[in-house]
Amino acid sequence: MVSEGKSVPHEGCPRCGAVLDQGVLAASLYVCPHCQLHLPMPARDRIVQLADARSFREWDRGLTSVDPLGFSDHKPYRERLAEARRLTGLREAVVTGEATLDGQPFVLVAFDFRFLGGTMGSAVGEKVARAFEGATRRRRPVVAVTASGGARMQEGMLSLLQMAKTAAAVGQHHAAGLPYVVVLSNPTFGGVAASFGARGDVLVAEPEALVGFVGPRVVEMTTGEAAPEEAYRAETLLRHGLVDMVVPRGQQRRVLSYLLRHLRPAPVGKLARPQLPPLAQPAHLSAWETVQLARRVGRPTSVDYLSRVFDGFVELHGDRASGDDPAVVAGLAELAGDTVLVVAQERGRTQEEQGLRRRGMAMPEGFRKACRVMRLASKLQLPLVTLVDTPGAYPGPEAERRGIAAAIAECLATMVALPVPTVAVVIGEGGSGGALALATADRVLMLEHAIYSVISPEGAAAILYRNAGKAPEVAESLRLTSSDLKRLGLVDRVVPEPPGGAHTDPQRAAELLRDHLVDALREVRAEPVRRLLRERYRRYRHIGQVGAYWRVVLQEEWDELREGVARRLRRPAVPKVPETS
């Protein structure tokens, strides 16, 4: 669709030089069919791309900029505004309104870079703020598509302070627990990026989009140092944990539809209780044999369970600060038809993957990513599921310099206070504080052949005996198996594995885990939030009290005594030897 009847002249693609006809451009969503370069897309065409047919109702169409400063450079500001209106057919650089996407109502904010570079003056800031306020009143999610050079210098400080105005309006929308998704197109800089453009619950960037605060040209002209465009590319931002995903324009409608459908509280209803198979007789393995099984290469990892236990998993990337740790995988998914947020430690399925993912040992940015997803669960009132599989947090000076202790502490504090149902599953090796950071849940499940310990047996043996070869002996004393921890009351249920271990039948292992997860979520979702928080606090407050441990010890001694008596009662009588004279 051409913006209000205005035609875009035939142009050559700036990358490959191909001549692009207007009809071809519109049909390809302004993506060059020859080199796939994503070209600037008019706001009206963006509306056609994302909104259901005839569903868009524009808001605040009459708001237009004035010239409060009487600004003039090569030409007066008023003249520049008039030219931009003639070129685009728009009254301002942003179009706002409400629409539906696959039947789901939402508020759309669409920028048009052709209008003075998509800059944000007073009218643009007002339209954006009103869009968020209207979305908050109507309890609607917002999708913002940004394309901007930043603040509009022709309006001076009035333009700059639109950053505060729009940030405040977004803050109210966030406080109301409503979803907000941003599509960052090329370019997105300055005040738009640094006020509401970076505040989305999910940040979707277009391929090769330039995104940042101060653009490379301004950096070079103000500092005299060249700033490579590569540093601003969407793909670079993804690697550094600053955006969630890079999505080509042709796939954006499907992705946004999924996000709008799932980024909202699930209706509270009674989950059907799955038919849980009776627990089989546990395998008689030593603690050390269980350690070896939990660490076995080929045992299903978190990504296996994400694909087999959950439906429609969509990964969210990065901590929005410095990195995207591959040792932590997080995102949205469906479980038994309900939306959940999942945070999982991934150790890697092959030797090569284990090296890349550091066997699930997270750096600080991994824990910060987990915290970010936990806070999203809290905002949207969605249950949280965590999958624990790590020998511990990543050790070493680099992790220390980046704040590993503080990141773990924040993760613990965030999870233990979340006002939503939480379920954690130890699926492999749970080691030390790196595991506990994702396991302070309302229900803690543990796979039959998983382990969970304050320290690895090798580490304990090295400390106690100065001999890591003593690990098999120490493993018994650490009480790290699922049956040990169930007896101690530190895990709520043991999830059985197929005979021989989960690696022998990954699909069956996933089915068993799915059933127990659904059942555990059914239990905690039935509790009011206040009671849930009270019981969670009580649960962790009373761990380690002497009386609780004495009850465990006395129970074990009583069981041993009872078993001894039973053995004696079953022992056949010894025939009496007759006396001889």
Coordinates of C-alpha atoms in Angstrom, one line a residue:
M1 CA 0.0 0.0 0.0
V2 CA 1.4 3.4 -0.9
S3 CA 1.2 6.0 1.8
E4 CA -2.1 7.9 1.2
G5 CA -1.7 7.8 -2.5
K6 CA 1.8 9.1 -2.6
S7 CA 4.2 7.2 -4.8
V8 CA 7.7 6.3 -4.0
P9 CA 10.1 7.0 -6.9
H10 CA 11.9 4.2 -8.6
E11 CA 15.2 3.8 -6.8
G12 CA 18.2 1.6 -7.0
C13 CA 19.1 -0.7 -4.1
P14 CA 21.9 1.0 -2.2
R15 CA 23.7 -2.3 -1.8
C16 CA 23.3 -4.2 -5.1
G17 CA 22.2 -1.3 -7.4
A18 CA 19.1 -3.2 -8.7
V19 CA 16.3 -0.9 -9.9
L20 CA 13.3 -1.5 -7.7
D21 CA 9.8 -0.7 -9.0
Q22 CA 7.3 0.5 -6.5
G23 CA 5.1 -2.5 -7.0
V24 CA 7.9 -4.9 -6.5
L25 CA 9.0 -3.0 -3.3
A26 CA 5.5 -3.1 -1.8
A27 CA 5.0 -6.8 -2.7
S28 CA 8.4 -7.7 -1.1
L29 CA 7.7 -5.7 2.1
Y30 CA 10.5 -3.3 1.0
V31 CA 13.1 -6.0 1.1
C32 CA 15.3 -6.1 -2.0
P33 CA 14.5 -9.3 -3.9
H34 CA 18.0 -9.5 -5.1
C35 CA 20.2 -9.1 -2.0
Q36 CA 17.6 -9.2 0.8
L37 CA 18.5 -5.7 2.1
H38 CA 15.7 -4.4 4.3
L39 CA 14.9 -0.9 3.0
P40 CA 13.0 1.8 4.9
M41 CA 9.3 0.9 5.0
P42 CA 6.5 3.6 5.0
A43 CA 4.4 3.6 8.1
R44 CA 1.2 3.0 6.2
D45 CA 2.7 -0.1 4.5
R46 CA 3.9 -1.3 7.9
I47 CA 0.3 -1.1 9.2
V48 CA -0.9 -3.2 6.2
Q49 CA 1.9 -5.7 7.0
L50 CA 1.0 -6.2 10.7
A51 CA -2.7 -5.3 11.1
D52 CA -5.7 -7.5 10.1
A53 CA -7.5 -6.0 7.0
R54 CA -9.6 -3.0 7.9
S55 CA -8.9 -3.4 11.6
F56 CA -6.6 -0.3 12.1
R57 CA -8.2 2.8 13.7
E58 CA -5.8 5.7 13.8
W59 CA -5.4 7.8 16.9
D60 CA -4.5 11.5 17.2
R61 CA -4.3 12.1 13.4
G62 CA -4.7 15.8 13.9
L63 CA -1.6 16.3 16.0
T64 CA 1.1 18.2 14.1
S65 CA 4.4 20.0 14.9
V66 CA 4.7 23.7 15.2
D67 CA 7.9 25.8 15.2
P68 CA 8.3 26.8 18.9
L69 CA 11.9 28.1 18.5
G70 CA 11.6 29.8 15.1
F71 CA 14.4 27.5 14.0
S72 CA 16.2 27.9 10.7
D73 CA 19.3 26.4 9.1
H74 CA 19.5 26.1 5.3
K75 CA 15.8 26.5 5.3
P76 CA 13.1 27.3 7.9
Y77 CA 11.8 24.4 10.1
R78 CA 8.2 25.2 8.9
E79 CA 9.3 24.7 5.3
R80 CA 11.0 21.4 6.2
L81 CA 7.8 20.2 7.8
A82 CA 5.7 21.1 4.8
E83 CA 8.1 19.2 2.5
A84 CA 8.0 16.1 4.7
R85 CA 4.2 16.1 4.7
R86 CA 4.1 16.4 0.9
L87 CA 6.6 13.5 0.6
T88 CA 5.0 11.1 2.9
G89 CA 1.3 12.1 3.0
L90 CA 1.6 12.0 6.8
R91 CA 1.3 14.8 9.3
E92 CA 4.1 13.5 11.5
A93 CA 6.9 10.9 11.7
V94 CA 4.7 8.4 13.6
V95 CA 1.3 6.9 13.1
T96 CA -0.5 5.4 16.1
G97 CA -3.7 3.5 16.6
E98 CA -5.4 0.3 17.6
A99 CA -5.8 -2.8 15.5
T100 CA -5.9 -6.6 15.6
L101 CA -3.4 -9.1 14.6
D102 CA -4.8 -12.6 13.9
G103 CA -7.8 -11.4 15.9
Q104 CA -5.8 -10.2 18.9
P105 CA -6.3 -6.5 19.8
F106 CA -3.2 -4.4 20.2
V107 CA -2.0 -0.8 19.9
L108 CA 0.5 -0.1 17.1
V109 CA 3.1 2.7 17.0
A110 CA 4.7 2.9 13.5
F111 CA 7.5 5.3 12.6
D112 CA 8.2 6.6 9.1
F113 CA 11.9 7.4 8.5
R114 CA 11.1 9.5 5.4
F115 CA 9.5 12.2 7.7
L116 CA 12.5 14.2 8.8
G117 CA 14.4 11.0 9.6
G118 CA 11.8 9.7 12.0
T119 CA 13.0 12.3 14.6
M120 CA 11.0 12.8 17.8
G121 CA 9.7 16.3 18.3
S122 CA 6.9 17.4 20.6
A123 CA 4.1 16.1 18.5
V124 CA 5.8 12.7 18.0
G125 CA 6.4 12.3 21.7
E126 CA 2.8 13.3 22.5
K127 CA 1.4 10.8 20.1
V128 CA 3.6 8.0 21.5
A129 CA 2.7 8.9 25.1
R130 CA -1.0 9.0 24.3
A131 CA -0.7 5.6 22.5
F132 CA 0.7 4.0 25.7
E133 CA -1.8 5.8 27.9
G134 CA -4.6 4.6 25.7
A135 CA -3.2 1.0 25.7
T136 CA -3.0 1.1 29.5
R137 CA -6.6 2.2 29.8
R138 CA -7.9 -0.4 27.4
R139 CA -5.5 -3.0 28.8
R140 CA -3.9 -3.6 25.4
P141 CA -0.4 -4.8 24.5
V142 CA 1.7 -2.4 22.4
V143 CA 3.8 -3.1 19.3
A144 CA 6.2 -0.3 18.4
V145 CA 8.1 -0.3 15.1
T146 CA 10.9 2.2 15.3
A147 CA 12.9 4.0 12.6
S148 CA 14.5 7.2 13.8
G149 CA 17.6 9.3 13.9
G150 CA 16.7 10.5 17.4
A151 CA 15.6 13.8 18.8
R152 CA 14.4 16.6 16.5
M153 CA 17.1 19.3 17.0
Q154 CA 14.8 21.9 15.4
E155 CA 12.7 21.8 18.6
G156 CA 15.7 22.0 21.0
M157 CA 15.2 20.9 24.6
L158 CA 11.4 20.5 24.0
S159 CA 12.4 17.6 21.8
L160 CA 14.9 16.1 24.3
L161 CA 12.4 16.0 27.1
Q162 CA 10.0 13.9 25.0
M163 CA 12.3 11.1 26.2
A164 CA 11.1 11.6 29.7
K165 CA 7.5 11.9 28.7
T166 CA 7.5 8.7 26.7
A167 CA 9.5 6.8 29.3
A168 CA 7.0 7.7 31.9
A169 CA 4.1 6.5 29.8
V170 CA 5.8 3.2 29.1
G171 CA 6.5 2.9 32.8
Q172 CA 2.7 3.1 33.6
H173 CA 2.0 0.5 30.9
H174 CA 4.7 -1.8 32.3
A175 CA 3.3 -1.3 35.9
A176 CA -0.1 -2.4 34.6
G177 CA 1.4 -5.8 33.6
L178 CA 0.8 -5.3 29.9
P179 CA 3.1 -6.7 27.2
Y180 CA 5.2 -4.4 25.0
V181 CA 7.1 -5.6 21.9
V182 CA 9.5 -3.5 19.9
V183 CA 10.6 -4.0 16.3
L184 CA 13.8 -2.2 15.7
S185 CA 14.2 -1.3 12.1
N186 CA 17.1 0.5 10.3
P187 CA 18.0 2.9 11.7
T188 CA 17.0 3.4 15.4
F189 CA 19.1 5.9 17.3
G190 CA 19.1 8.6 19.9
G191 CA 16.1 9.6 21.9
V192 CA 13.8 7.0 20.4
A193 CA 16.2 4.2 21.2
A194 CA 17.1 5.4 24.7
S195 CA 13.5 6.2 25.9
F196 CA 10.9 3.7 24.7
G197 CA 12.8 1.8 22.0
A198 CA 14.8 -0.3 24.4
R199 CA 12.1 -0.9 26.9
G200 CA 10.2 -3.7 25.3
D201 CA 9.6 -7.0 27.0
V202 CA 10.8 -8.5 23.8
L203 CA 13.1 -6.7 21.3
V204 CA 12.9 -7.9 17.7
A205 CA 15.4 -6.4 15.3
E206 CA 15.4 -6.5 11.6
P207 CA 18.4 -8.0 9.7
E208 CA 21.4 -5.7 9.6
A209 CA 19.4 -2.8 11.2
L210 CA 21.7 -0.2 12.8
V211 CA 20.6 0.4 16.4
G212 CA 22.3 2.5 19.1
F213 CA 22.3 5.7 21.0
V214 CA 24.9 7.8 19.1
G215 CA 25.3 6.8 15.5
P216 CA 28.6 6.1 13.8
R217 CA 28.6 9.3 11.7
V218 CA 28.0 11.5 14.7
V219 CA 30.7 9.6 16.7
E220 CA 33.3 10.2 13.9
M221 CA 32.4 13.8 13.5
T222 CA 32.5 14.6 17.2
T223 CA 35.4 12.5 18.4
G224 CA 37.5 12.2 15.2
E225 CA 37.5 8.4 15.5
A226 CA 35.9 6.1 13.0
A227 CA 33.1 4.0 14.5
P228 CA 32.5 0.8 12.5
E229 CA 28.9 0.2 11.5
E230 CA 29.3 -3.5 12.4
A231 CA 29.3 -2.5 16.1
Y232 CA 25.7 -1.2 15.6
R233 CA 24.3 -4.1 13.6
A234 CA 21.4 -6.1 14.9
E235 CA 23.4 -9.3 14.7
T236 CA 26.1 -7.8 16.8
L237 CA 23.6 -6.6 19.4
L238 CA 22.1 -10.2 19.5
R239 CA 25.5 -11.7 20.2
H240 CA 26.0 -9.2 23.0
G241 CA 22.7 -9.9 24.7
L242 CA 21.0 -6.6 23.7
V243 CA 18.1 -7.8 21.6
D244 CA 16.1 -11.0 21.8
M245 CA 16.0 -12.1 18.1
V246 CA 16.7 -10.9 14.6
V247 CA 13.6 -11.6 12.4
P248 CA 13.3 -11.0 8.6
R249 CA 10.4 -8.8 7.7
G250 CA 8.5 -11.7 6.0
Q251 CA 8.4 -13.6 9.3
Q252 CA 7.5 -10.8 11.6
R253 CA 3.8 -11.1 11.5
R254 CA 3.9 -14.8 12.6
V255 CA 6.4 -14.0 15.4
L256 CA 4.5 -11.0 16.7
S257 CA 1.2 -13.0 16.6
Y258 CA 2.8 -15.7 18.7
L259 CA 4.2 -13.1 21.2
L260 CA 0.8 -11.3 21.5
R261 CA -0.9 -14.6 22.1
H262 CA 1.5 -15.8 24.8
L263 CA 2.7 -12.6 26.6
R264 CA -0.3 -12.4 28.7
P265 CA -1.6 -14.2 31.9
A266 CA -3.1 -17.6 31.3
P267 CA -6.7 -17.9 32.4
V268 CA -6.7 -19.6 35.8
G269 CA -8.5 -22.9 35.5
K270 CA -8.1 -26.4 36.8
L271 CA -5.5 -28.3 35.0
A272 CA -6.4 -31.9 34.4
R273 CA -4.4 -34.3 36.6
P274 CA -2.2 -36.5 34.4
Q275 CA -2.2 -40.2 34.9
L276 CA 1.1 -40.7 36.6
P277 CA 2.5 -44.3 36.4
P278 CA 3.3 -46.0 39.7
L279 CA 6.8 -45.6 40.8
A280 CA 8.9 -48.6 39.9
Q281 CA 11.4 -50.1 42.3
P282 CA 14.4 -47.7 42.2
A283 CA 17.6 -49.0 40.6
H284 CA 20.2 -50.1 43.2
L285 CA 23.1 -47.9 42.2
S286 CA 25.9 -46.6 44.4
A287 CA 26.1 -42.8 44.7
W288 CA 29.2 -42.8 42.5
E289 CA 27.4 -44.8 39.8
T290 CA 24.6 -42.3 39.9
V291 CA 27.1 -39.4 39.5
Q292 CA 28.5 -41.1 36.4
L293 CA 25.0 -41.6 35.0
A294 CA 24.0 -37.9 35.7
R295 CA 27.1 -36.7 33.8
R296 CA 26.8 -39.2 30.9
V297 CA 27.4 -37.8 27.4
G298 CA 24.2 -38.7 25.5
R299 CA 21.9 -38.2 28.5
P300 CA 19.1 -35.8 27.5
T301 CA 19.9 -32.2 28.2
S302 CA 17.7 -29.1 28.6
V303 CA 17.4 -28.5 24.9
D304 CA 16.1 -32.0 24.4
Y305 CA 13.4 -31.5 27.0
L306 CA 12.5 -28.1 25.7
S307 CA 11.7 -29.7 22.3
R308 CA 10.0 -32.8 23.7
V309 CA 8.2 -31.6 26.9
F310 CA 7.1 -28.1 25.8
D311 CA 5.3 -26.9 22.7
G312 CA 6.2 -23.9 20.6
F313 CA 9.3 -22.8 22.5
V314 CA 10.5 -19.4 21.4
E315 CA 13.9 -18.4 22.8
L316 CA 14.6 -15.0 24.3
H317 CA 18.3 -13.9 24.2
G318 CA 20.5 -11.8 26.4
D319 CA 20.7 -10.0 29.7
R320 CA 20.1 -6.6 28.0
A321 CA 23.5 -5.4 29.4
S322 CA 26.5 -7.2 28.2
G323 CA 26.0 -10.7 26.8
D324 CA 24.0 -13.7 25.8
D325 CA 25.4 -16.7 27.8
P326 CA 24.9 -20.0 25.9
A327 CA 25.0 -21.9 29.2
V328 CA 21.5 -20.5 30.0
V329 CA 18.6 -21.0 27.5
A330 CA 15.3 -19.1 28.3
G331 CA 12.1 -18.3 26.6
L332 CA 8.3 -18.7 26.2
A333 CA 6.7 -22.1 25.7
E334 CA 3.4 -23.9 26.1
L335 CA 2.9 -26.7 28.6
A336 CA -0.4 -28.6 28.5
G337 CA -1.9 -25.7 26.6
D338 CA -0.8 -23.0 29.1
T339 CA 1.9 -20.4 28.6
V340 CA 5.0 -20.7 30.8
L341 CA 8.4 -19.0 30.9
V342 CA 11.3 -21.4 31.0
V343 CA 14.9 -20.9 32.2
A344 CA 17.2 -23.8 31.6
Q345 CA 20.9 -24.6 32.1
E346 CA 22.3 -26.3 29.0
R347 CA 25.5 -28.4 29.3
G348 CA 25.7 -29.5 25.7
R349 CA 25.0 -32.8 24.1
T350 CA 28.4 -33.4 22.5
Q351 CA 31.9 -32.7 23.6
E352 CA 32.1 -29.7 21.3
E353 CA 28.8 -28.3 22.6
Q354 CA 30.0 -28.9 26.2
G355 CA 33.0 -26.7 25.5
L356 CA 30.9 -24.0 23.9
R357 CA 28.4 -24.0 26.7
R358 CA 30.9 -24.6 29.5
R359 CA 29.0 -27.7 30.6
G360 CA 26.2 -25.4 31.8
M361 CA 28.4 -23.3 34.0
A362 CA 26.9 -19.8 33.7
M363 CA 28.7 -16.6 33.7
P364 CA 27.2 -13.5 35.4
E365 CA 25.3 -12.6 32.2
G366 CA 23.6 -16.0 32.2
F367 CA 22.2 -15.4 35.7
R368 CA 21.2 -11.9 34.7
K369 CA 19.4 -13.3 31.7
A370 CA 17.6 -15.7 34.0
C371 CA 16.6 -12.8 36.3
R372 CA 15.3 -10.8 33.4
V373 CA 13.0 -13.7 32.3
M374 CA 11.9 -14.2 36.0
R375 CA 10.9 -10.5 36.1
L376 CA 9.0 -10.9 32.9
A377 CA 7.1 -13.9 34.5
S378 CA 6.3 -11.7 37.5
K379 CA 5.0 -8.8 35.3
L380 CA 2.8 -11.0 33.1
Q381 CA 1.7 -13.4 35.9
L382 CA 3.0 -16.5 34.1
P383 CA 4.3 -19.6 35.8
L384 CA 8.0 -20.2 35.7
V385 CA 9.7 -23.6 35.1
T386 CA 13.5 -24.0 35.5
L387 CA 15.6 -26.9 34.4
V388 CA 18.8 -27.3 36.4
D389 CA 21.9 -29.0 35.0
T390 CA 25.3 -27.6 36.0
P391 CA 28.3 -28.5 38.0
G392 CA 28.2 -25.0 39.3
A393 CA 28.7 -21.4 38.3
Y394 CA 31.7 -20.7 36.1
P395 CA 34.8 -20.3 38.2
G396 CA 37.7 -18.0 37.5
P397 CA 38.9 -14.4 37.5
E398 CA 36.8 -13.3 34.5
A399 CA 33.6 -14.4 36.2
E400 CA 34.6 -12.7 39.4
R401 CA 35.5 -9.4 37.6
R402 CA 32.0 -9.4 36.0
G403 CA 30.3 -9.9 39.3
I404 CA 29.4 -13.6 39.6
A405 CA 28.5 -13.5 43.3
A406 CA 26.2 -10.5 42.9
A407 CA 24.5 -12.1 39.9
I408 CA 23.8 -15.4 41.8
A409 CA 22.6 -13.4 44.8
E410 CA 20.2 -11.4 42.6
C411 CA 18.9 -14.6 40.9
L412 CA 18.2 -16.2 44.3
A413 CA 16.5 -13.2 45.7
T414 CA 14.4 -12.7 42.6
M415 CA 13.2 -16.3 42.3
V416 CA 12.4 -16.8 46.0
A417 CA 10.2 -13.6 45.9
L418 CA 8.4 -14.2 42.5
P419 CA 4.6 -13.7 42.9
V420 CA 3.9 -16.6 40.4
P421 CA 3.9 -20.4 40.7
T422 CA 7.4 -21.8 40.2
V423 CA 8.6 -25.4 39.6
A424 CA 12.3 -26.4 39.3
V425 CA 13.6 -29.7 38.0
V426 CA 17.1 -31.1 38.5
I427 CA 17.6 -33.1 35.3
G428 CA 21.3 -33.9 35.5
E429 CA 23.9 -32.5 37.8
G430 CA 23.0 -29.8 40.2
G431 CA 26.1 -28.3 41.7
S432 CA 26.5 -25.6 44.4
G433 CA 25.1 -22.1 44.2
G434 CA 25.0 -22.1 40.4
A435 CA 22.3 -24.7 40.6
L436 CA 20.4 -23.3 43.6
A437 CA 20.1 -19.9 41.9
L438 CA 17.5 -21.5 39.6
A439 CA 16.0 -24.0 42.1
T440 CA 14.4 -21.9 44.9
A441 CA 10.9 -22.9 43.7
D442 CA 7.5 -23.9 45.1
R443 CA 8.1 -27.4 44.0
V444 CA 11.5 -29.0 43.4
L445 CA 11.5 -32.2 41.2
M446 CA 14.5 -34.4 40.6
L447 CA 15.0 -37.0 37.9
E448 CA 15.7 -40.4 39.3
H449 CA 19.4 -40.5 38.3
A450 CA 20.2 -36.9 38.8
I451 CA 22.4 -35.6 41.5
Y452 CA 22.3 -32.4 43.6
S453 CA 25.1 -31.4 45.9
V454 CA 26.8 -28.6 47.8
I455 CA 30.0 -29.5 45.9
S456 CA 31.2 -32.1 43.4
P457 CA 32.5 -35.3 45.0
E458 CA 35.9 -34.6 43.4
G459 CA 36.0 -31.1 44.9
A460 CA 35.0 -32.4 48.4
A461 CA 37.6 -35.2 48.2
A462 CA 40.3 -32.7 47.2
I463 CA 39.4 -30.5 50.2
L464 CA 39.0 -33.3 52.7
Y465 CA 41.6 -35.8 51.7
R466 CA 43.8 -33.8 49.2
N467 CA 43.0 -36.7 46.9
A468 CA 40.4 -36.4 44.2
G469 CA 40.6 -40.2 43.9
K470 CA 38.5 -40.5 47.1
A471 CA 35.5 -39.0 45.2
P472 CA 33.6 -42.3 45.1
E473 CA 33.8 -42.6 48.9
V474 CA 32.9 -39.0 49.5
A475 CA 29.9 -39.3 47.1
E476 CA 28.2 -41.6 49.5
S477 CA 28.6 -39.2 52.4
L478 CA 27.3 -36.2 50.5
R479 CA 23.8 -37.7 50.2
L480 CA 23.5 -36.3 46.7
T481 CA 21.1 -38.8 45.1
S482 CA 17.4 -38.2 44.4
S483 CA 16.3 -40.8 47.0
D484 CA 18.7 -39.2 49.7
L485 CA 17.3 -35.7 49.0
K486 CA 13.7 -36.9 49.0
R487 CA 14.3 -38.4 52.5
L488 CA 15.8 -35.2 53.7
G489 CA 12.8 -33.3 52.4
L490 CA 14.8 -31.1 50.1
V491 CA 13.1 -32.3 46.9
D492 CA 9.3 -32.8 46.6
R493 CA 9.2 -35.7 44.2
V494 CA 11.4 -38.0 42.2
V495 CA 10.6 -38.3 38.6
P496 CA 11.3 -41.9 37.4
E497 CA 13.4 -42.5 34.4
P498 CA 13.2 -45.4 31.8
P499 CA 15.1 -48.5 32.9
G500 CA 18.8 -47.9 32.6
G501 CA 18.5 -44.1 32.6
A502 CA 17.0 -41.3 30.5
H503 CA 19.5 -41.8 27.7
T504 CA 18.0 -45.3 26.9
D505 CA 14.7 -43.8 25.9
P506 CA 14.7 -39.9 25.7
Q507 CA 11.1 -39.7 24.4
R508 CA 9.8 -41.8 27.3
A509 CA 11.9 -39.8 29.8
A510 CA 10.4 -36.6 28.4
E511 CA 6.9 -38.0 28.7
L512 CA 7.4 -38.9 32.3
L513 CA 8.9 -35.4 33.1
R514 CA 6.0 -33.7 31.3
D515 CA 3.4 -35.5 33.3
H516 CA 5.1 -34.8 36.6
L517 CA 5.6 -31.1 35.6
V518 CA 2.0 -30.7 34.7
D519 CA 0.9 -32.3 38.0
A520 CA 3.3 -30.1 40.1
L521 CA 2.1 -27.0 38.3
R522 CA -1.5 -28.1 38.9
E523 CA -0.8 -28.1 42.6
V524 CA 0.9 -24.8 42.9
R525 CA -1.4 -22.9 40.5
A526 CA -4.3 -23.9 42.8
E527 CA -2.8 -21.8 45.6
P528 CA -3.6 -18.0 46.0
V529 CA -0.4 -15.9 45.5
R530 CA -0.3 -14.8 49.1
R531 CA -0.4 -18.3 50.4
L532 CA 2.1 -19.4 47.7
L533 CA 4.6 -16.7 48.9
R534 CA 4.0 -17.5 52.6
E535 CA 4.6 -21.2 52.0
R536 CA 7.7 -20.7 49.9
Y537 CA 9.2 -18.5 52.6
R538 CA 8.4 -21.0 55.3
R539 CA 9.8 -23.8 53.1
Y540 CA 13.2 -22.2 52.8
R541 CA 13.2 -20.6 56.3
H542 CA 13.0 -24.0 58.0
I543 CA 15.6 -25.9 56.0
G544 CA 18.5 -27.0 58.2
Q545 CA 16.7 -26.7 61.5
V546 CA 18.1 -29.3 64.0
G547 CA 14.7 -30.8 64.7
A548 CA 14.0 -31.5 61.1
Y549 CA 17.3 -33.4 60.7
W550 CA 16.8 -35.3 63.9
R551 CA 13.5 -36.5 62.5
V552 CA 15.2 -37.7 59.4
V553 CA 17.9 -39.5 61.4
L554 CA 15.4 -41.1 63.8
Q555 CA 13.3 -42.2 60.9
E556 CA 16.3 -43.8 59.2
E557 CA 17.3 -45.6 62.4
W558 CA 13.8 -46.8 63.0
D559 CA 13.6 -48.1 59.4
E560 CA 16.9 -50.0 59.9
L561 CA 15.7 -51.4 63.2
R562 CA 12.5 -52.5 61.7
E563 CA 14.2 -54.1 58.7
G564 CA 16.6 -56.0 61.1
V565 CA 13.7 -57.4 63.1
A566 CA 12.0 -58.4 60.0
R567 CA 15.1 -60.2 58.8
R568 CA 15.4 -62.1 62.0
L569 CA 11.7 -63.1 61.9
R570 CA 12.2 -64.5 58.4
R571 CA 15.4 -66.4 59.4
P572 CA 14.8 -70.2 59.4
A573 CA 15.2 -71.9 62.8
V574 CA 18.6 -73.6 63.4
P575 CA 18.0 -77.3 64.3
K576 CA 19.1 -78.1 67.9
V577 CA 22.0 -80.6 68.1
P578 CA 21.0 -83.5 70.4
E579 CA 23.2 -84.0 73.5
T580 CA 25.3 -87.2 73.6
S581 CA 26.1 -89.1 76.7

